[in-house]
Coordinates of C-alpha atoms in Angstrom, one line a residue:
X1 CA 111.2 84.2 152.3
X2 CA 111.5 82.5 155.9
X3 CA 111.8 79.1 154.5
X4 CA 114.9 80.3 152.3
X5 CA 116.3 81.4 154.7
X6 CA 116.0 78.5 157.0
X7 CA 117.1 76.1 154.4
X8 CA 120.4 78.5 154.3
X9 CA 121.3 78.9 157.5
X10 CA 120.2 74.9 158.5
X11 CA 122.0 73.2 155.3
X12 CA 125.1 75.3 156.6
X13 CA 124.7 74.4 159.9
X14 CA 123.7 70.3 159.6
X15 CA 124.7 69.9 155.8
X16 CA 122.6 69.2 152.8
X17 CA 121.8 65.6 153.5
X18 CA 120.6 65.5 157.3
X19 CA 116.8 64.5 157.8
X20 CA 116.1 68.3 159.2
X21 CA 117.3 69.5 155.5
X22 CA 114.3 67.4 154.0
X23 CA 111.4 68.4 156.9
X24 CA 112.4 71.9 155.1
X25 CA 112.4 71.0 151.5
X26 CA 109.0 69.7 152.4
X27 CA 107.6 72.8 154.1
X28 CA 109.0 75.3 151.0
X29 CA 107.1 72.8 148.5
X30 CA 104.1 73.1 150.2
X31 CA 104.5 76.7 150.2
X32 CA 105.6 76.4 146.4
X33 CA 102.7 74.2 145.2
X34 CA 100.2 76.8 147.1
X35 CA 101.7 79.2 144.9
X36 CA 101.3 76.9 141.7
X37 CA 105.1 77.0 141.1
X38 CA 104.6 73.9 140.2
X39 CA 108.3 72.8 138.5
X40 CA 109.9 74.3 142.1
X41 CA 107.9 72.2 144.2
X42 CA 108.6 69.1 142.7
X43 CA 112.1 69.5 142.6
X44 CA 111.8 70.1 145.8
X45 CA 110.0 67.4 147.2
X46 CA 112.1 65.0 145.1
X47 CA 114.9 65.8 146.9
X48 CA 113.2 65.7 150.1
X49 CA 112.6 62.3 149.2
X50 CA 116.1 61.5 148.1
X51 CA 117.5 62.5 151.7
X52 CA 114.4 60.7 153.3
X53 CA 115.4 57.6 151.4
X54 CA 118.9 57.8 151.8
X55 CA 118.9 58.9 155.6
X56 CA 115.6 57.4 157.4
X57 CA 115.0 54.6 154.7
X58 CA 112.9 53.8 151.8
X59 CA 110.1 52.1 153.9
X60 CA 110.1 55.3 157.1
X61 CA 107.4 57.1 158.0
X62 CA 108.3 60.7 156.9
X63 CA 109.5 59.0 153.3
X64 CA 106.0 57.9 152.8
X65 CA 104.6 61.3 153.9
X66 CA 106.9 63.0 150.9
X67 CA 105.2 60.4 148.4
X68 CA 101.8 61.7 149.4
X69 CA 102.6 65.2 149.4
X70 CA 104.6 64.3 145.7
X71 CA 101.3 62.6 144.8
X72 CA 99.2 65.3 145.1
X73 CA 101.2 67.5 143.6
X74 CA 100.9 65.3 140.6
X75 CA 97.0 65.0 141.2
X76 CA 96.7 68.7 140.8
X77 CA 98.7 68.7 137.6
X78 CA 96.5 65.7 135.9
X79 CA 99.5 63.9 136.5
X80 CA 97.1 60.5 137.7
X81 CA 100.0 58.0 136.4
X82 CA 102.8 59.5 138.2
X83 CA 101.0 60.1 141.4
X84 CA 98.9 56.3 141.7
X85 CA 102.2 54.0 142.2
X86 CA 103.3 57.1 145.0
X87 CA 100.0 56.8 147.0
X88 CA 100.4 53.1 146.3
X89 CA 104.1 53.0 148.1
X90 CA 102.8 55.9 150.9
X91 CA 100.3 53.1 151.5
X92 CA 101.9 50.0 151.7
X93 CA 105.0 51.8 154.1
X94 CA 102.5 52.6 156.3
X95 CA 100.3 49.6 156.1
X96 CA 103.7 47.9 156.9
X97 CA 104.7 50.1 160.1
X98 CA 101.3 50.8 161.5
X99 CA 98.7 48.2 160.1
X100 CA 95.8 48.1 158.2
X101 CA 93.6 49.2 160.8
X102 CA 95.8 52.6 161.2
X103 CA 94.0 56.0 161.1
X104 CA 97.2 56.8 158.7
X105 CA 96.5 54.0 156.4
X106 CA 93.2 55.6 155.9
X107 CA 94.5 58.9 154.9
X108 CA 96.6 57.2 152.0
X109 CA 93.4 55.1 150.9
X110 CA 91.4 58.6 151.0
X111 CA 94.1 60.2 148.3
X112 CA 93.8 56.4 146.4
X113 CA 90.6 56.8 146.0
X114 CA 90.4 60.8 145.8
X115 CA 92.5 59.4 142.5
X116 CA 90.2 57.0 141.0
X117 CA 87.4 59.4 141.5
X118 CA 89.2 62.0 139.8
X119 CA 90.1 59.1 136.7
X120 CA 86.2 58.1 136.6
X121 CA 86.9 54.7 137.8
X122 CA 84.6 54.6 140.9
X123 CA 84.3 51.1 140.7
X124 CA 88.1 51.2 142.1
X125 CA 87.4 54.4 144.3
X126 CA 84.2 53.2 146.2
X127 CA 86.0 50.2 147.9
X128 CA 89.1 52.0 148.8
X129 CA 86.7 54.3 150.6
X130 CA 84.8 52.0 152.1
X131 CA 87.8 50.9 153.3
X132 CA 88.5 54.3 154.8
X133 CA 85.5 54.7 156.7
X134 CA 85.2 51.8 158.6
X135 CA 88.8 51.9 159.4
X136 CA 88.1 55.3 160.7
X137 CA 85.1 54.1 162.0
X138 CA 86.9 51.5 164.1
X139 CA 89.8 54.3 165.4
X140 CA 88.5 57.2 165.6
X141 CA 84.6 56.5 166.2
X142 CA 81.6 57.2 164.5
X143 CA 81.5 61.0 165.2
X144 CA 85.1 62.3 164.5
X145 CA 85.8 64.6 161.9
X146 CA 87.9 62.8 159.7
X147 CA 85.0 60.1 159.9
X148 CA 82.6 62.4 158.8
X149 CA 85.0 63.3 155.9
X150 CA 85.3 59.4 155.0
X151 CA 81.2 59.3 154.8
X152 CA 81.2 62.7 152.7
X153 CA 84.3 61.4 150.8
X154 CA 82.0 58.0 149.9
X155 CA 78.5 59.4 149.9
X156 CA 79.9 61.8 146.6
X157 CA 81.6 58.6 144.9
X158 CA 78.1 57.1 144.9
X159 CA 76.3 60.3 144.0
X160 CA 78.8 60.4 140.6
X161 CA 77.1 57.6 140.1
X162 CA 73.8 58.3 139.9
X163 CA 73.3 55.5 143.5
X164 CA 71.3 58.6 145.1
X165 CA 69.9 56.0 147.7
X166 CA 73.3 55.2 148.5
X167 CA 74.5 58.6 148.9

């Protein structure tokens, strides 16, 4: 493909460790995990986030991106107790760089809660969301997309839960 490719002609031209090297890795496990090669994709993100550890930092914007992207990957396996403490970390990183009133911090609370959801615990889920939304709310306004997705996203947690008048 492209991406191999890429990956050859880049790692010979910057070397296997430069933050570039990892953007890549990224992009051929998203491709991978569309494909459900499953076992490739991880590897591959892993070592995305081994270079983005090493290189940018453990607590660096693009490090947390590669423990969301990890994270679902794990989410779409079942995986629920390998992917919580990523989302967790991919949270707190970007609580720490942006704030808790960041429209990223509400994309990491959407896949927390996506999570929860998916575990039955909606007790844990619907705050998380609510969370979402009105930081959404506040950033982006009340009629942005990814607002609407935060009322869609929190309007299904309460219809799970039989809280029809709520949903």
């Amino acid at each position: 493909t492209l991406y191999l490719k890429t990956l050859s002609i880049r790692e010979k031209a910057l070397g296997p460790e430069h933050p570039d090297m990892a953007s890549i890795f990224n992009n051929l496990a998203l491709l991978y995990n569309d494909l459900n090669l499953n076992t490739k994709a991880e590897s591959l993100y892993l070592k995305a986030l081994s270079i983005r550890e090493k290189v940018l930092g453990p607590e660096h914007r693009d490090t947390a991106i590669t423990l969301g992207s990890l994270g679902l990957l794990y989410t779409s396996q079942g995986s629920y107790s390998k992917a919580e403490p990523l989302y967790i970390r991919a949270l707190n990183i970007t609580e720490k760089i942006f704030g808790p009133e960041h429209r990223d911090t509400a994309g990491y609370l959407d896949l927390l809660s996506g999570l929860y959801s998916r575990k039955g615990l909606y007790s844990k889920a619907i705050p998380i969301q609510q969370r979402a939304l009105d930081i959404r709310k506040k950033s982006l306004g009340f009629n942005h997309p990814d607002t609407g997705v935060s009322y869609f996203n929190l309007g299904s947690l309460y219809s799970k839960q039989c809280f029809y008048d709520k949903a």
